[in-house]
CSV table of C-alpha atoms and ligand atoms in Angstrom, one decimal:
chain,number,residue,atom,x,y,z
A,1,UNK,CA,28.8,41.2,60.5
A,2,UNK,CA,30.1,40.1,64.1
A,3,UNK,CA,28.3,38.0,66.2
A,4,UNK,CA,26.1,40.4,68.7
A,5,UNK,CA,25.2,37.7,70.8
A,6,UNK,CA,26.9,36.0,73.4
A,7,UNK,CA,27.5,32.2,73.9
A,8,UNK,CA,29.3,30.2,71.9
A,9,UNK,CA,28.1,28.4,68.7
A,10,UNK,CA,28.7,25.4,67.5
A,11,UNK,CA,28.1,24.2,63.8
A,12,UNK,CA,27.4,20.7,63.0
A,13,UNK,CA,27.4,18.8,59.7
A,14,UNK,CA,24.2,17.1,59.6
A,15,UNK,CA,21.0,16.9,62.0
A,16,UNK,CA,22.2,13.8,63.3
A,17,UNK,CA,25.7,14.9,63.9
A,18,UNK,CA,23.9,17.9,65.7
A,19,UNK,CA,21.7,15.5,67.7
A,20,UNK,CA,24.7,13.3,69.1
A,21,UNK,CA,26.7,16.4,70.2
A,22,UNK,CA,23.5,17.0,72.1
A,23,UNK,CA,22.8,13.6,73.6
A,24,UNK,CA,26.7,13.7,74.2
A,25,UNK,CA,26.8,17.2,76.3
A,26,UNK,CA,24.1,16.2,78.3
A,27,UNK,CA,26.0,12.8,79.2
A,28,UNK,CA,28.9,15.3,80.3
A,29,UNK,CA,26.6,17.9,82.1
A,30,UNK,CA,24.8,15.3,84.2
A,31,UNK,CA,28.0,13.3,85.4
A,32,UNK,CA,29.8,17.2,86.0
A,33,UNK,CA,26.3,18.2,88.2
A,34,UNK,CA,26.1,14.8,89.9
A,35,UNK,CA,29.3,14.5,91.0
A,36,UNK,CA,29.4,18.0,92.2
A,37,UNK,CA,25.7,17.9,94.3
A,38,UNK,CA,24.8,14.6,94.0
A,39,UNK,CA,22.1,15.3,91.8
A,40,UNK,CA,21.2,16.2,87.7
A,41,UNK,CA,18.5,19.5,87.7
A,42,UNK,CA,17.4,19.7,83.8
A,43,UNK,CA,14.8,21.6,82.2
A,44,UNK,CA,13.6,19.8,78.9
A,45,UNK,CA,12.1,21.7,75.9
A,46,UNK,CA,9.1,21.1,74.0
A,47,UNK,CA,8.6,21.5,69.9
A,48,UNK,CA,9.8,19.2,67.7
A,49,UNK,CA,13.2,19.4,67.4
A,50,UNK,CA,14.7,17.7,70.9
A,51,UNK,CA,12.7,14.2,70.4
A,52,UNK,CA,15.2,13.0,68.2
A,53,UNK,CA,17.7,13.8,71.2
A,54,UNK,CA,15.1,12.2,73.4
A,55,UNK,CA,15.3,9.4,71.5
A,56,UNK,CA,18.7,9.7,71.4
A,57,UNK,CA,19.3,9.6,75.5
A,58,UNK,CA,16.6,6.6,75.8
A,59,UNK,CA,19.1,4.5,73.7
A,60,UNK,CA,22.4,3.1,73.6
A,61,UNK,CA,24.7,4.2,74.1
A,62,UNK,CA,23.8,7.1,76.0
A,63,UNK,CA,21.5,5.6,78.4
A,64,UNK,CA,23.5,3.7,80.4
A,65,UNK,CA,25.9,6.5,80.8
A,66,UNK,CA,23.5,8.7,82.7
A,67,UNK,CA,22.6,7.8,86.4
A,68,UNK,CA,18.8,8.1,86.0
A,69,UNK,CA,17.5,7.7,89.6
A,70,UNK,CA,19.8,11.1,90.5
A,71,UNK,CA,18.1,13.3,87.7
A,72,UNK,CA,15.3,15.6,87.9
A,73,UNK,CA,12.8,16.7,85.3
A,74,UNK,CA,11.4,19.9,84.8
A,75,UNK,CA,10.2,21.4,82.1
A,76,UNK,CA,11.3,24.9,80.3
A,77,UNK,CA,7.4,25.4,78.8
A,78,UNK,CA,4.1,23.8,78.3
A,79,UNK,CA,1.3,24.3,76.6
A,80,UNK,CA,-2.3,24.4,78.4
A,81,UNK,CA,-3.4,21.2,77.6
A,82,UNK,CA,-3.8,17.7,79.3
A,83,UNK,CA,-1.2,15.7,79.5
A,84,UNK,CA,-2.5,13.2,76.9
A,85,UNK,CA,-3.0,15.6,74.1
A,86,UNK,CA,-1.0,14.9,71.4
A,87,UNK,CA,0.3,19.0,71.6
A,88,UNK,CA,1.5,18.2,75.6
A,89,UNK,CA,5.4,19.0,75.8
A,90,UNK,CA,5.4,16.5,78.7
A,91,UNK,CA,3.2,13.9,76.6
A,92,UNK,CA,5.7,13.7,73.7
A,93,UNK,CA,8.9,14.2,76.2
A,94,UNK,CA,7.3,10.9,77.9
A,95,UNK,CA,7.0,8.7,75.2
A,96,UNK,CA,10.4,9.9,74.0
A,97,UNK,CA,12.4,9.3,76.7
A,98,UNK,CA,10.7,9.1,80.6
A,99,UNK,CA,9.0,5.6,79.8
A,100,UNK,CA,12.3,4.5,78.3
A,101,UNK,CA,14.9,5.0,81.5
A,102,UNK,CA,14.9,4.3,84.8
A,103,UNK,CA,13.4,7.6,86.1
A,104,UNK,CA,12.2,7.1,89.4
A,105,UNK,CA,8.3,8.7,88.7
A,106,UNK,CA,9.1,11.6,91.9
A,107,UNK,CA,11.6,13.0,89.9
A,108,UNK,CA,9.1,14.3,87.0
A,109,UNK,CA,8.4,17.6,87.7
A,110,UNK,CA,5.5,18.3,85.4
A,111,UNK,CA,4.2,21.6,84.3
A,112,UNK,CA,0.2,20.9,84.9
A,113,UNK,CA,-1.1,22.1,81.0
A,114,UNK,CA,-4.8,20.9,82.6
A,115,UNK,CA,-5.2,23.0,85.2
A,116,UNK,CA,-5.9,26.6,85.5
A,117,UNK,CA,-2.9,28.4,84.2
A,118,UNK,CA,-2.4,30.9,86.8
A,119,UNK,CA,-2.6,28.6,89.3
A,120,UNK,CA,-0.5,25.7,88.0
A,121,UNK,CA,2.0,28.0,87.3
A,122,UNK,CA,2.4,29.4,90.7
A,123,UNK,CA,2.3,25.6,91.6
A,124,UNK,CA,5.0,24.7,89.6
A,125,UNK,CA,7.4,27.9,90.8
A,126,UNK,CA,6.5,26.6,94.4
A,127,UNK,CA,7.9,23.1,92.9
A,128,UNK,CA,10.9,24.6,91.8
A,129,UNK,CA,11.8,26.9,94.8
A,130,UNK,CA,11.2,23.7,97.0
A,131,UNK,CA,13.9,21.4,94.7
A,132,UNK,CA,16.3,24.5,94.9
A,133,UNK,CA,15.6,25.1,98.6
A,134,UNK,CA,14.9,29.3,97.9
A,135,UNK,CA,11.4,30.1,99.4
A,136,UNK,CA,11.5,33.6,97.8
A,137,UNK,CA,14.1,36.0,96.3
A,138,UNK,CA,15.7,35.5,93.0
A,139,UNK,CA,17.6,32.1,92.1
A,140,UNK,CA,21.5,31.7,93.8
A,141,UNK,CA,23.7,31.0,91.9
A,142,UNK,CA,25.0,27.8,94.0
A,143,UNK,CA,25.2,24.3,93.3
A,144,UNK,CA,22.0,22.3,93.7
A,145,UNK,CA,19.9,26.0,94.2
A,146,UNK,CA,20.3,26.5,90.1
A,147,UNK,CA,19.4,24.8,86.9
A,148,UNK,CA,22.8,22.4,86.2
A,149,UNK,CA,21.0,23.0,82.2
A,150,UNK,CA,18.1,23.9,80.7
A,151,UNK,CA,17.8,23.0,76.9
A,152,UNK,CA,16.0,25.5,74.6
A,153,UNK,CA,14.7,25.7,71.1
A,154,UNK,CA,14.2,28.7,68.9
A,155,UNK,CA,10.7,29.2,67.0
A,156,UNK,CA,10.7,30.7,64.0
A,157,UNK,CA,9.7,34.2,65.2
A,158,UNK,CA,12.4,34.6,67.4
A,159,UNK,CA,10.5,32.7,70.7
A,160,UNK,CA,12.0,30.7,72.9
A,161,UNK,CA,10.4,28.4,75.9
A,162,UNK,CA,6.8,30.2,75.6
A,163,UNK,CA,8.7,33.5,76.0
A,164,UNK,CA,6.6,35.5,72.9
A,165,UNK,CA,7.5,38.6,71.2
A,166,UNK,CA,5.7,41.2,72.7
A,167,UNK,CA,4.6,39.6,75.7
A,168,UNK,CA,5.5,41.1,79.1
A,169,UNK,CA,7.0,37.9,80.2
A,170,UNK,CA,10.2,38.6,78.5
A,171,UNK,CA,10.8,41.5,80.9
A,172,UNK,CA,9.4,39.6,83.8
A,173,UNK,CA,12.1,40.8,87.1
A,174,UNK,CA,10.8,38.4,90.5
A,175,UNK,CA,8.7,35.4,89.2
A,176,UNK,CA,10.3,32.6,87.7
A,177,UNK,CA,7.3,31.0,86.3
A,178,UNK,CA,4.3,32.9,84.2
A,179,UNK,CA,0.9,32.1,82.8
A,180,UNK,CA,0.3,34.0,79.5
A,181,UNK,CA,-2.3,34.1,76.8
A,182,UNK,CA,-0.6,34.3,73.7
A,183,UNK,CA,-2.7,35.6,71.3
A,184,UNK,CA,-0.7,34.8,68.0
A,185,UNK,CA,-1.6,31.2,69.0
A,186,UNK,CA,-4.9,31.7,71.0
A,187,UNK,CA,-3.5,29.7,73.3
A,188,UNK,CA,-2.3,29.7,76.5
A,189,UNK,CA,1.2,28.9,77.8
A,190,UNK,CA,3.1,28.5,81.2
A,191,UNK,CA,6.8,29.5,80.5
A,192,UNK,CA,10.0,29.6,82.8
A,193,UNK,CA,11.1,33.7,82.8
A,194,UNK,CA,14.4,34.7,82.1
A,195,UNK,CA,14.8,35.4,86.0
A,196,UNK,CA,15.4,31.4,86.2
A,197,UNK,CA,16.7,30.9,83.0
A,198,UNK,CA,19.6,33.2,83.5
A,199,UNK,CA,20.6,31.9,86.6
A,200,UNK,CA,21.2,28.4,85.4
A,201,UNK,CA,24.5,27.0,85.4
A,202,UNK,CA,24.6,25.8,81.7
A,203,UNK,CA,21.7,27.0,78.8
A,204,UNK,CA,21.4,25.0,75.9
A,205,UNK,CA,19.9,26.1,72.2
A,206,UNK,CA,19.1,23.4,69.7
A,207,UNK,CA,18.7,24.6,66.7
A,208,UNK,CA,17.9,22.4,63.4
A,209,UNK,CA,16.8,23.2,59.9
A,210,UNK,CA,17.1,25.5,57.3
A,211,UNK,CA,13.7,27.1,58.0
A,212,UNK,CA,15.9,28.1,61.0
A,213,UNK,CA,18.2,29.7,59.0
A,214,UNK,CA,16.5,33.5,59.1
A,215,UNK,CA,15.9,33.5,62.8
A,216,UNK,CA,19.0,32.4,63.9
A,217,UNK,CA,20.8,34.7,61.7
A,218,UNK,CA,18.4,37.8,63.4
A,219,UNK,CA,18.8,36.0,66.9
A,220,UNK,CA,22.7,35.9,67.2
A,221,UNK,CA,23.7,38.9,64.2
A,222,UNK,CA,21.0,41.6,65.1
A,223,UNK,CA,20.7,44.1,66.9
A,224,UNK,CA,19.4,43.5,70.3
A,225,UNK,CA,15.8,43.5,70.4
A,226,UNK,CA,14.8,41.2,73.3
A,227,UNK,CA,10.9,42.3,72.8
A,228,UNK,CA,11.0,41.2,69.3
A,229,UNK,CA,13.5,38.2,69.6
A,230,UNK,CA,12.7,36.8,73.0
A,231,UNK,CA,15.9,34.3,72.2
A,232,UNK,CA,18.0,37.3,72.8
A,233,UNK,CA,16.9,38.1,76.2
A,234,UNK,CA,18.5,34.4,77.3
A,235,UNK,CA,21.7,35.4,78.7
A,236,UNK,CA,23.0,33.2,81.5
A,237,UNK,CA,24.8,35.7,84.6
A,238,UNK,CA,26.9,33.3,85.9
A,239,UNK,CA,26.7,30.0,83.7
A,240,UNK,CA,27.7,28.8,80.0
A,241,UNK,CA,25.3,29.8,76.9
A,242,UNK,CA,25.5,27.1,73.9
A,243,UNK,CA,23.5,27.0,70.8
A,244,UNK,CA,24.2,23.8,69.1
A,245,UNK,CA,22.9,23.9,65.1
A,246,UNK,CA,23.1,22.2,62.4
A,247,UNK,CA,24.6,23.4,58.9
A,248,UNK,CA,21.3,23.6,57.6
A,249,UNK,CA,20.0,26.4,60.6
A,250,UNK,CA,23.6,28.0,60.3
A,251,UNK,CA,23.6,29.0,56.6
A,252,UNK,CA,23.0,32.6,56.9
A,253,UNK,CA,25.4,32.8,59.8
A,254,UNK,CA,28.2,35.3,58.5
A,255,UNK,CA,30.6,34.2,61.3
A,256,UNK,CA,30.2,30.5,60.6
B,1,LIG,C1,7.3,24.7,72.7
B,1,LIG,C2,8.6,25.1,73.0
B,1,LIG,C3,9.2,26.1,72.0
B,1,LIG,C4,10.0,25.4,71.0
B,1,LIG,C5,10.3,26.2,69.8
B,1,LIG,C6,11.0,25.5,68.7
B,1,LIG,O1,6.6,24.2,73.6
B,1,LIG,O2,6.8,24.8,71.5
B,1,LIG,O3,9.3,24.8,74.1
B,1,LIG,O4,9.9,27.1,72.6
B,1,LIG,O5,11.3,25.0,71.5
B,1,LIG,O6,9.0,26.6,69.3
B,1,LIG,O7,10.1,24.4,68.3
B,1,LIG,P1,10.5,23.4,67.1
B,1,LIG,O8,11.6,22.6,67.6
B,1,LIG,O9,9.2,22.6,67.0
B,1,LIG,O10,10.8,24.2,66.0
């Protein structure tokens, strides 16, 4: 079957291989966005699959190679829970990386899982329109007004960021950040919308695992079903979609 989806997809040998590739494109990306504006915008992901690439970037020798006082943090997702708790996406992406570079602590852009959802996530689209200097309207498409990357995993029912299937925030046309109750996890999550996603200059997949295999098979061979596979509605306008995997997460790929 041909590959339905765009981007392009590259296949590694092994998890670690996979993670290096990673730590190594987002060596390139910040240098490429840093020389061009001065500056290195990056949405993280949460789950488990990107602290081995955390780890990864808090060590040599990919450390030194990135100018930490010019990046900025942001988050693709969080969960609605302090920042403590062991299930926070900033929590684990703090003790994975932040506390291990010289991040200047004003360039963390947290998503506040403590406080009400609604409101922290209208708090944390105000943070983002202020970094990208857009008081309303949708995202340009312009250096230093845009994502320079956002990194992204895939859950095993086809989710990305907190984007759910079946949830209205896949669809979501003006906001760039939503509050949801997802009731698959009876829990509630504060997720980036594809309005921001989709504008960013370079979109990242990580994808690890053989119980990945399935998913990513439906995500990037299937027909289009966005509602059902919230991956799918991740298509960047005007930037570069990747999904990096590992042999393991590619092995029902018919293409690979
Ligand atoms: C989260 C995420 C989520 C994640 C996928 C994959 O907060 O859970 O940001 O979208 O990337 O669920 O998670 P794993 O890497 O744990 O499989």
């Amino acid at each position: 079957m041909t590959r339905r989806h765009a981007g392009k997809v590259e296949v590694f040998p092994t998890t670690d291989a996979l993670m290096q590739a990673a730590a190594g494109r987002f060596v390139r990306s910040a240098e490429e966005a840093i020389r061009a504006s001065g500056r290195f915008v990056v949405a993280l992901s949460g789950g488990s699959t990107p602290r081995a690439l955390y780890a990864l970037l808090a060590s040599a020798p990919y450390a030194p190679l990135v100018d930490w006082p010019r990046v900025l943090v942001f988050w693709g997702d969080e969960r609605c829970v302090p920042p403590g708790n062991p299930a926070s996406n900033y929590r684990m992406t703090r003790e994975a990386l932040l506390d291990r570079v010289p991040l200047p602590k004003a360039n963390v852009h947290r998503i506040r899982g403590e406080a009400d959802p609604v409101e922290a996530a209208g708090a944390y689209e105000g943070e983002l329109r202020r970094t990208f200097a857009t008081p309303e309207g949708p995202p340009r498409r312009t250096p230093g007004a845009r994502f320079d990357l956002v990194l992204l995993g895939l859950g095993d029912d086809g989710h990305t960021a907190s984007l759910f299937p079946g949830t209205a925030a896949v669809h979501e046309a003006t906001r760039w950040v939503v509050a949801h109750h997802v009731a698959a996890l009876s829990m509630w999550r504060i997720t980036l919308t594809p309005v921001v996603i989709n504008a960013a200059a370079e979109v990242v997949f990580l994808v690890s695992g053989q119980p990945k295999a399935a998913i990513l098979q439906r995500v990037l061979e299937g027909a289009p079903r966005p509602d059902t596979l919230p991956a799918q509605a991740i298509a960047p306008s005007d930037g570069q979609l990747r999904w990096l995997v590992d042999a393991a997460a590619a092995k029902k790929l018919s293409a690979s």
